[in-house]
Short mmCIF file of C-alpha atoms and ligand atoms in Angstrom, two decimals:
data_model
loop_
_atom_site.label_atom_id
_atom_site.label_comp_id
_atom_site.label_asym_id
_atom_site.label_seq_id
_atom_site.Cartn_x
_atom_site.Cartn_y
_atom_site.Cartn_z
CA MET A 4 -22.14 42.26 20.80
CA GLY A 5 -21.66 39.97 23.73
CA ALA A 6 -19.52 40.37 27.08
CA VAL A 7 -15.60 40.51 26.43
CA GLY A 8 -14.10 36.97 25.69
CA ASP A 9 -17.72 35.95 24.62
CA TRP A 10 -17.77 34.06 21.19
CA GLN A 11 -19.61 37.11 19.96
CA SER A 12 -17.02 39.46 20.75
CA VAL A 13 -13.77 37.57 19.94
CA PRO A 14 -12.70 38.06 16.27
CA PRO A 15 -13.94 34.98 13.91
CA LEU A 16 -11.45 32.42 13.84
CA ARG A 17 -11.96 31.58 9.90
CA GLU A 18 -10.79 34.90 9.34
CA ALA A 19 -7.30 34.32 10.81
CA PHE A 20 -6.86 30.91 8.72
CA ALA A 21 -8.48 32.81 5.16
CA GLY A 22 -6.38 31.64 2.33
CA ARG A 23 -4.75 28.74 4.31
CA PHE A 24 -7.20 26.02 5.11
CA LEU A 25 -10.67 25.62 6.03
CA VAL A 26 -11.25 25.46 9.86
CA GLY A 27 -14.44 23.74 10.68
CA ALA A 28 -16.47 22.32 13.40
CA ALA A 29 -18.95 19.58 13.83
CA LEU A 30 -22.65 20.21 14.82
CA ASP A 31 -25.15 17.77 16.36
CA TRP A 32 -28.28 18.65 14.67
CA ARG A 33 -30.20 15.90 16.43
CA GLN A 34 -31.01 18.28 19.43
CA SER A 35 -31.05 21.62 17.67
CA ALA A 36 -34.19 22.98 15.60
CA GLU A 37 -33.33 25.64 12.98
CA GLY A 38 -30.44 27.67 13.88
CA GLY A 39 -30.73 29.69 17.38
CA THR A 40 -28.62 27.28 19.36
CA LEU A 41 -25.29 28.41 21.11
CA ALA A 42 -23.41 25.51 19.02
CA THR A 43 -24.80 26.61 15.71
CA ASP A 44 -24.14 30.62 16.45
CA ILE A 45 -20.56 29.81 17.07
CA ALA A 46 -20.19 27.79 14.12
CA CYS A 47 -21.76 30.34 11.93
CA ARG A 48 -19.34 33.09 13.13
CA HIS A 49 -16.02 31.20 13.65
CA PHE A 50 -16.12 28.16 11.24
CA ASP A 51 -16.17 27.72 7.50
CA ALA A 52 -16.90 24.25 7.28
CA PHE A 53 -19.37 22.24 8.85
CA THR A 54 -19.76 18.53 9.61
CA CYS A 55 -23.05 16.65 10.57
CA GLU A 56 -21.89 14.86 14.00
CA ASN A 57 -24.16 12.09 13.67
CA GLY A 58 -26.80 13.14 10.74
CA MET A 59 -25.21 11.87 7.75
CA LYS A 60 -24.32 8.20 9.11
CA PRO A 61 -25.77 5.67 7.54
CA GLU A 62 -28.34 4.87 10.83
CA ALA A 63 -29.57 8.52 10.08
CA THR A 64 -29.87 8.58 6.18
CA GLN A 65 -30.99 5.05 5.50
CA PRO A 66 -32.60 3.46 8.82
CA GLU A 67 -34.50 0.84 6.99
CA GLU A 68 -33.58 -0.61 3.61
CA GLY A 69 -34.87 1.93 0.73
CA ARG A 70 -36.46 4.50 3.23
CA PHE A 71 -33.62 7.46 3.39
CA THR A 72 -33.97 10.29 5.45
CA PHE A 73 -32.49 13.69 4.88
CA GLU A 74 -33.59 16.02 7.36
CA LEU A 75 -30.51 16.19 9.30
CA GLY A 76 -28.40 16.44 6.62
CA ASP A 77 -30.39 18.98 4.74
CA ARG A 78 -30.61 21.26 7.74
CA MET A 79 -26.75 21.42 8.24
CA VAL A 80 -26.11 21.94 4.51
CA ALA A 81 -28.51 24.69 4.46
CA ALA A 82 -26.89 26.33 7.43
CA ALA A 83 -23.64 26.08 6.12
CA GLU A 84 -24.59 27.61 2.90
CA ARG A 85 -26.38 30.45 4.86
CA CYS A 86 -23.21 30.85 6.82
CA GLY A 87 -20.99 30.84 3.72
CA ALA A 88 -19.44 27.50 4.93
CA THR A 89 -18.23 24.40 3.17
CA PRO A 90 -20.93 21.64 4.10
CA VAL A 91 -18.75 18.26 4.68
CA GLY A 92 -20.14 14.75 4.38
CA HIS A 93 -19.58 12.22 7.36
CA THR A 94 -19.54 9.32 6.76
CA LEU A 95 -20.58 6.54 3.88
CA ILE A 96 -19.16 3.27 5.13
CA TRP A 97 -18.62 2.50 8.67
CA HIS A 98 -18.89 -0.38 10.88
CA SER A 99 -20.46 1.58 13.60
CA GLN A 100 -23.75 3.41 13.42
CA THR A 101 -24.82 1.22 10.52
CA PRO A 102 -27.99 -0.76 10.96
CA ALA A 103 -27.96 -4.24 10.71
CA TRP A 104 -30.03 -4.89 7.84
CA PHE A 105 -27.08 -3.62 5.58
CA HIS A 106 -25.61 -6.90 6.57
CA THR A 107 -28.30 -9.54 6.70
CA GLY A 108 -29.57 -11.47 3.68
CA PRO A 109 -33.29 -12.52 2.94
CA ASP A 110 -32.55 -15.45 4.69
CA GLY A 111 -31.53 -14.01 8.08
CA ARG A 112 -27.90 -14.95 7.33
CA PRO A 113 -24.72 -12.94 6.56
CA VAL A 114 -25.57 -11.12 3.33
CA SER A 115 -24.01 -12.33 -0.02
CA ARG A 116 -21.23 -10.59 -2.13
CA ASP A 117 -23.58 -9.68 -4.55
CA LEU A 118 -26.32 -7.93 -2.19
CA ALA A 119 -23.74 -6.37 -0.24
CA LEU A 120 -22.27 -4.74 -3.09
CA GLU A 121 -25.59 -3.62 -4.41
CA ARG A 122 -26.75 -1.91 -1.10
CA MET A 123 -23.27 -0.18 -1.01
CA GLN A 124 -23.94 1.22 -4.22
CA THR A 125 -27.34 2.25 -3.84
CA HIS A 126 -26.74 3.62 -0.44
CA ILE A 127 -23.75 5.84 -1.77
CA ALA A 128 -25.71 7.07 -5.16
CA THR A 129 -28.37 8.20 -2.96
CA VAL A 130 -26.85 9.74 -0.39
CA ALA A 131 -23.70 11.27 -1.93
CA GLY A 132 -25.95 11.92 -4.88
CA ARG A 133 -28.22 14.03 -2.97
CA TYR A 134 -25.83 16.38 -2.02
CA ALA A 135 -23.63 16.34 -5.41
CA GLY A 136 -22.61 19.67 -6.09
CA ARG A 137 -23.21 20.98 -2.64
CA VAL A 138 -21.36 18.68 -0.29
CA ARG A 139 -17.77 19.57 -1.22
CA GLN A 140 -15.63 16.77 0.72
CA TRP A 141 -16.92 13.28 1.54
CA ASP A 142 -15.47 10.70 4.47
CA VAL A 143 -16.07 7.61 2.24
CA VAL A 144 -14.73 5.00 4.36
CA ASN A 145 -14.44 5.44 8.08
CA GLU A 146 -12.09 3.30 10.47
CA ALA A 147 -10.96 0.33 8.22
CA ILE A 148 -7.82 -0.40 9.75
CA SER A 149 -7.45 -2.69 12.84
CA ASP A 150 -5.91 -1.55 16.13
CA ALA A 151 -4.58 -5.34 16.88
CA ALA A 152 -0.86 -5.69 16.49
CA ASP A 153 -1.28 -8.55 14.14
CA GLU A 154 -4.22 -7.57 11.99
CA TYR A 155 -4.18 -5.26 9.12
CA LEU A 156 -7.90 -4.49 7.95
CA ARG A 157 -10.70 -4.12 10.72
CA PRO A 158 -12.79 -7.45 10.62
CA THR A 159 -16.29 -5.64 9.72
CA PRO A 160 -19.08 -7.00 8.04
CA TRP A 161 -18.12 -4.91 5.12
CA LEU A 162 -14.85 -6.95 4.98
CA ALA A 163 -16.68 -10.11 5.45
CA ALA A 164 -18.86 -9.92 2.31
CA LEU A 165 -16.67 -8.25 -0.12
CA GLY A 166 -13.07 -8.53 1.19
CA ASP A 167 -11.11 -5.71 0.83
CA ASP A 168 -12.55 -4.73 -2.36
CA TYR A 169 -15.33 -2.96 -0.40
CA LEU A 170 -12.97 -0.09 0.07
CA VAL A 171 -11.94 0.26 -3.70
CA GLU A 172 -15.76 -0.10 -4.51
CA ALA A 173 -16.91 2.72 -2.11
CA PHE A 174 -14.62 5.13 -3.59
CA HIS A 175 -15.71 4.17 -7.11
CA ALA A 176 -19.39 4.47 -6.05
CA ALA A 177 -18.77 7.94 -4.36
CA ARG A 178 -16.90 9.12 -7.47
CA ALA A 179 -19.73 8.13 -9.55
CA ALA A 180 -22.19 9.84 -7.37
CA ASP A 181 -20.57 13.15 -7.19
CA GLY A 182 -17.69 14.09 -9.67
CA GLY A 183 -16.54 17.01 -7.77
CA ALA A 184 -16.05 16.38 -4.22
CA LEU A 185 -13.00 15.81 -2.50
CA LEU A 186 -12.91 12.00 -1.33
CA VAL A 187 -11.40 11.21 2.05
CA TYR A 188 -10.15 7.99 3.88
CA ASN A 189 -10.86 8.77 7.48
CA ASP A 190 -9.68 7.25 10.33
CA TYR A 191 -8.15 7.70 14.15
CA ASN A 192 -4.67 7.14 15.44
CA ILE A 193 -3.13 6.62 12.04
CA ASP A 194 -0.96 9.69 13.14
CA MET A 195 0.53 6.82 15.69
CA ALA A 196 3.36 4.64 15.12
CA TYR A 197 1.44 1.44 15.74
CA LYS A 198 -1.05 1.97 12.95
CA ARG A 199 0.50 4.70 10.51
CA PRO A 200 2.21 2.08 8.55
CA LYS A 201 -1.02 0.03 8.08
CA ALA A 202 -2.57 3.33 6.78
CA LEU A 203 0.38 3.91 4.45
CA ARG A 204 -0.14 0.74 2.99
CA LEU A 205 -3.87 0.82 2.63
CA LEU A 206 -3.60 4.41 0.99
CA ARG A 207 -0.87 2.64 -1.42
CA GLU A 208 -2.80 -0.19 -2.09
CA LEU A 209 -5.92 1.83 -3.15
CA LEU A 210 -4.33 4.16 -5.18
CA ASP A 211 -2.14 1.33 -6.98
CA ARG A 212 -5.76 -0.42 -7.53
CA GLY A 213 -7.27 3.17 -8.90
CA ALA A 214 -9.41 3.90 -6.28
CA PRO A 215 -10.23 7.73 -6.37
CA VAL A 216 -8.98 8.36 -2.97
CA GLN A 217 -7.68 11.81 -2.81
CA ALA A 218 -7.17 12.79 0.63
CA VAL A 219 -6.55 11.27 4.24
CA GLY A 220 -8.34 12.38 7.30
CA ILE A 221 -6.72 12.09 10.53
CA GLN A 222 -9.31 12.21 13.01
CA GLY A 223 -7.18 14.03 15.95
CA HIS A 224 -9.12 12.93 18.94
CA TRP A 225 -5.89 13.55 20.96
CA ARG A 226 -5.22 13.68 24.69
CA LEU A 227 -3.57 16.29 26.89
CA HIS A 228 -1.72 13.57 28.83
CA ASP A 229 -0.03 11.89 26.08
CA LEU A 230 0.13 14.30 22.79
CA ASN A 231 2.94 13.37 20.36
CA LEU A 232 3.51 15.95 18.05
CA ALA A 233 6.51 14.31 16.30
CA GLU A 234 4.39 11.52 15.66
CA ILE A 235 1.78 14.01 14.06
CA GLU A 236 4.39 15.79 11.86
CA THR A 237 5.82 12.62 10.63
CA ALA A 238 2.08 11.30 9.67
CA ILE A 239 1.41 14.67 7.69
CA GLU A 240 4.60 14.29 5.94
CA ALA A 241 4.24 10.71 4.96
CA PHE A 242 0.67 10.88 3.75
CA ALA A 243 1.65 13.95 1.67
CA ALA A 244 4.21 12.06 0.12
CA LEU A 245 1.68 9.69 -1.41
CA GLY A 246 0.25 12.81 -3.17
CA LEU A 247 -2.93 12.81 -0.76
CA LYS A 248 -4.11 15.83 0.38
CA VAL A 249 -4.42 15.65 4.47
CA LEU A 250 -7.16 17.05 6.64
CA ILE A 251 -7.55 16.91 10.60
CA THR A 252 -11.44 15.84 10.61
CA GLU A 253 -12.39 15.52 14.31
CA LEU A 254 -10.03 17.45 16.24
CA ASP A 255 -10.43 17.70 20.19
CA ILE A 256 -7.89 17.58 22.97
CA GLY A 257 -9.23 15.65 26.08
CA VAL A 258 -8.05 16.57 29.14
CA LEU A 259 -9.40 14.06 31.42
CA PRO A 260 -7.72 10.83 32.64
CA THR A 261 -8.48 8.04 29.91
CA ARG A 262 -6.89 4.45 29.69
CA TYR A 263 -8.29 3.80 26.03
CA ARG A 264 -6.43 5.72 23.64
CA GLY A 265 -8.60 4.92 20.54
CA ALA A 266 -11.73 6.42 19.43
CA ASP A 267 -13.83 3.49 18.53
CA ILE A 268 -17.23 4.25 19.64
CA ASN A 269 -17.96 0.64 20.70
CA HIS A 270 -15.60 0.74 23.49
CA ARG A 271 -16.99 1.87 27.00
CA GLU A 272 -15.31 2.28 30.30
CA PRO A 273 -17.47 2.31 33.39
CA MET A 274 -16.55 4.55 36.27
CA THR A 275 -17.69 3.44 39.89
CA ALA A 276 -18.39 6.24 42.57
CA GLU A 277 -15.13 5.69 44.32
CA GLN A 278 -13.58 6.52 41.02
CA ARG A 279 -15.02 9.95 40.22
CA ALA A 280 -12.94 12.04 42.21
CA GLU A 281 -9.98 10.89 40.32
CA LEU A 282 -11.54 10.24 36.67
CA ASP A 283 -13.72 13.24 36.49
CA PRO A 284 -11.83 16.08 38.37
CA TYR A 285 -12.97 19.19 36.65
CA THR A 286 -16.83 19.53 37.21
CA ALA A 287 -16.51 22.59 38.65
CA GLY A 288 -14.66 24.22 35.71
CA LEU A 289 -10.98 23.77 34.17
CA PRO A 290 -8.31 24.98 36.27
CA ASP A 291 -6.34 27.64 34.74
CA ASP A 292 -3.31 25.83 34.89
CA VAL A 293 -4.77 23.08 33.10
CA ALA A 294 -6.38 25.50 30.55
CA GLU A 295 -2.92 26.83 29.90
CA ARG A 296 -1.54 23.61 29.05
CA LEU A 297 -4.46 22.84 26.84
CA ALA A 298 -3.71 26.21 25.19
CA GLU A 299 -0.08 25.34 24.59
CA ALA A 300 -1.35 21.97 23.08
CA TYR A 301 -3.31 23.63 20.69
CA ARG A 302 -0.75 26.37 19.67
CA ALA A 303 1.80 23.39 19.34
CA VAL A 304 -0.39 21.30 16.82
CA PHE A 305 -1.65 24.44 15.02
CA ALA A 306 2.09 25.42 14.39
CA ILE A 307 2.51 21.88 12.74
CA PHE A 308 -0.86 22.59 10.46
CA MET A 309 0.71 25.66 9.51
CA ARG A 310 3.80 24.36 8.41
CA TRP A 311 1.96 21.70 6.29
CA GLU A 312 -0.59 24.42 5.09
CA SER A 313 0.06 23.54 1.43
CA VAL A 314 -1.39 20.04 1.75
CA ILE A 315 -3.76 20.51 4.53
CA GLU A 316 -7.53 21.39 3.18
CA ARG A 317 -9.45 21.32 6.14
CA VAL A 318 -8.79 21.40 10.16
CA THR A 319 -12.46 20.51 11.71
CA LEU A 320 -13.06 20.39 15.52
CA TRP A 321 -15.44 17.76 16.69
CA GLY A 322 -17.88 20.13 18.09
CA THR A 323 -18.21 23.86 18.98
CA HIS A 324 -17.98 24.45 22.58
CA ASP A 325 -17.29 22.01 25.65
CA GLY A 326 -20.70 21.37 26.51
CA ALA A 327 -21.26 19.76 23.11
CA SER A 328 -18.44 17.31 23.15
CA TRP A 329 -19.04 13.88 22.89
CA LEU A 330 -15.86 13.40 25.13
CA ASN A 331 -18.41 14.03 27.92
CA GLY A 332 -19.77 10.60 27.19
CA PHE A 333 -16.73 8.85 25.66
CA PRO A 334 -15.02 6.48 26.43
CA VAL A 335 -16.28 7.00 30.03
CA PRO A 336 -19.99 8.27 30.34
CA GLY A 337 -21.15 10.88 32.37
CA ARG A 338 -17.98 13.24 32.76
CA THR A 339 -17.23 16.85 32.51
CA ASP A 340 -14.45 17.14 29.74
CA HIS A 341 -12.95 20.41 28.25
CA PRO A 342 -11.54 19.61 24.93
CA LEU A 343 -12.68 22.60 22.55
CA LEU A 344 -11.84 26.01 22.16
CA PHE A 345 -14.95 27.75 23.72
CA ASP A 346 -16.22 26.76 26.81
CA ARG A 347 -19.82 25.82 28.39
CA GLN A 348 -20.97 29.42 28.23
CA GLY A 349 -19.65 30.06 25.00
CA ARG A 350 -16.86 32.28 26.28
CA ALA A 351 -13.28 32.08 24.17
CA LYS A 352 -10.82 29.82 26.18
CA ALA A 353 -6.86 30.29 26.25
CA ALA A 354 -6.88 27.60 23.76
CA TYR A 355 -8.93 29.98 21.25
CA TYR A 356 -6.39 32.55 21.68
CA ALA A 357 -3.54 30.42 20.91
CA VAL A 358 -5.19 28.82 17.90
CA ARG A 359 -5.45 32.28 16.43
CA GLU A 360 -1.91 33.30 17.41
CA ALA A 361 -0.57 30.38 15.95
CA ALA A 362 -2.47 31.39 12.53
CA LEU A 363 -1.05 34.80 12.96
CA ALA A 364 2.19 33.69 13.92
CA ALA A 365 3.15 32.07 10.67
CA ASP A 366 2.43 35.23 8.63
C1 XIL B 428 -19.22 10.22 17.65
C2 XIL B 428 -20.46 11.54 18.12
O1 XIL B 428 -19.55 12.51 18.16
C3 XIL B 428 -21.41 11.01 18.92
O2 XIL B 428 -22.58 11.89 19.09
C4 XIL B 428 -21.88 9.68 18.64
O3 XIL B 428 -22.56 9.32 19.84
C5 XIL B 428 -20.62 8.65 18.63
O4 XIL B 428 -20.17 9.22 17.27
N1 XIL B 428 -15.23 9.13 15.05
C6 XIL B 428 -15.90 9.45 14.18
C7 XIL B 428 -17.35 10.07 14.48
O5 XIL B 428 -15.81 8.87 12.87
O6 XIL B 428 -18.32 9.92 13.72
C8 XIL B 428 -17.46 9.79 15.99
O7 XIL B 428 -18.80 10.37 16.43
C9 XIL B 428 -16.34 10.06 17.13
C10 XIL B 428 -15.28 9.13 16.63
#
């Protein structure tokens, strides 16, 4: 047993949610050998769904055409099975972390429609096919909706080659590769008023066109200073009304000042030396008052999830402990964020207790 408050001594979070929905975590297998790290140990005790933070993205699974690499994905799936957790696939079709060869024709110009479709189908058949029957949920398409006010779909190379058919085709290919996995459309800020109508439109169109989309993933990269609970609940209700399951796929609540509200990984905000005190205030640790506000924010979002537990299949945290969070490097590189339930030493934060209480309070 660890010291009081350690990840080892506090009750497994997953037990508080048993029978409600899966509570998951993302693990970045690029740094860790088989098991044994703080992140994997925390995940194995507390979470019952695992997502590869990077290991199943196209750049990881097919870095060159026809050369598939499954080392990281295999490791995650094996660890999930060992820990009694559900392996989750992320992601098949995306504009980021996808090698340029996917979109380049033999003549070096943008790929033709036929070749783009063939490459998409081969990729999905091979990757989703490898894990068929083991990965239970797949983020089939990630972040297809534009953030721009006057634009509906994000202008990606997939859209350029295939038009909006690319989404329909991706879902059909995923279903052909794996008849049983829950097929998910995943995106950020689709709970927010500026993007929610476009998400509802896209999901309706996909359903009308017969695409086998079954669930919507709200990423849930939220910020403490502008968390909008009403919009989150409105979104869950609206997506559920389409007959879809709802997942929170990448939950974290950043505590650092950030101008950019999105989660497009291509966005970067530099920080000058003079700005550091203002933009990176908690390098020595999270002050108690901020830790309490973070805990109340987590309590509030989980209270919403409990109200909607009948449509929510899974809530996944984007990381295990604060030291493993991508927000330490995004959108401003080199900061010290504290967005998760366990701190850098693996101690349960006030947010951990708040989330657990939110689950138990709903009984
Ligand atoms: C992030 C990972 O956490 C980072 O390690 C990586 O450098 C970039 O991608 N939305 C998504 C995730 O769907 O795949 C992203 O993950 C975060 C935003």
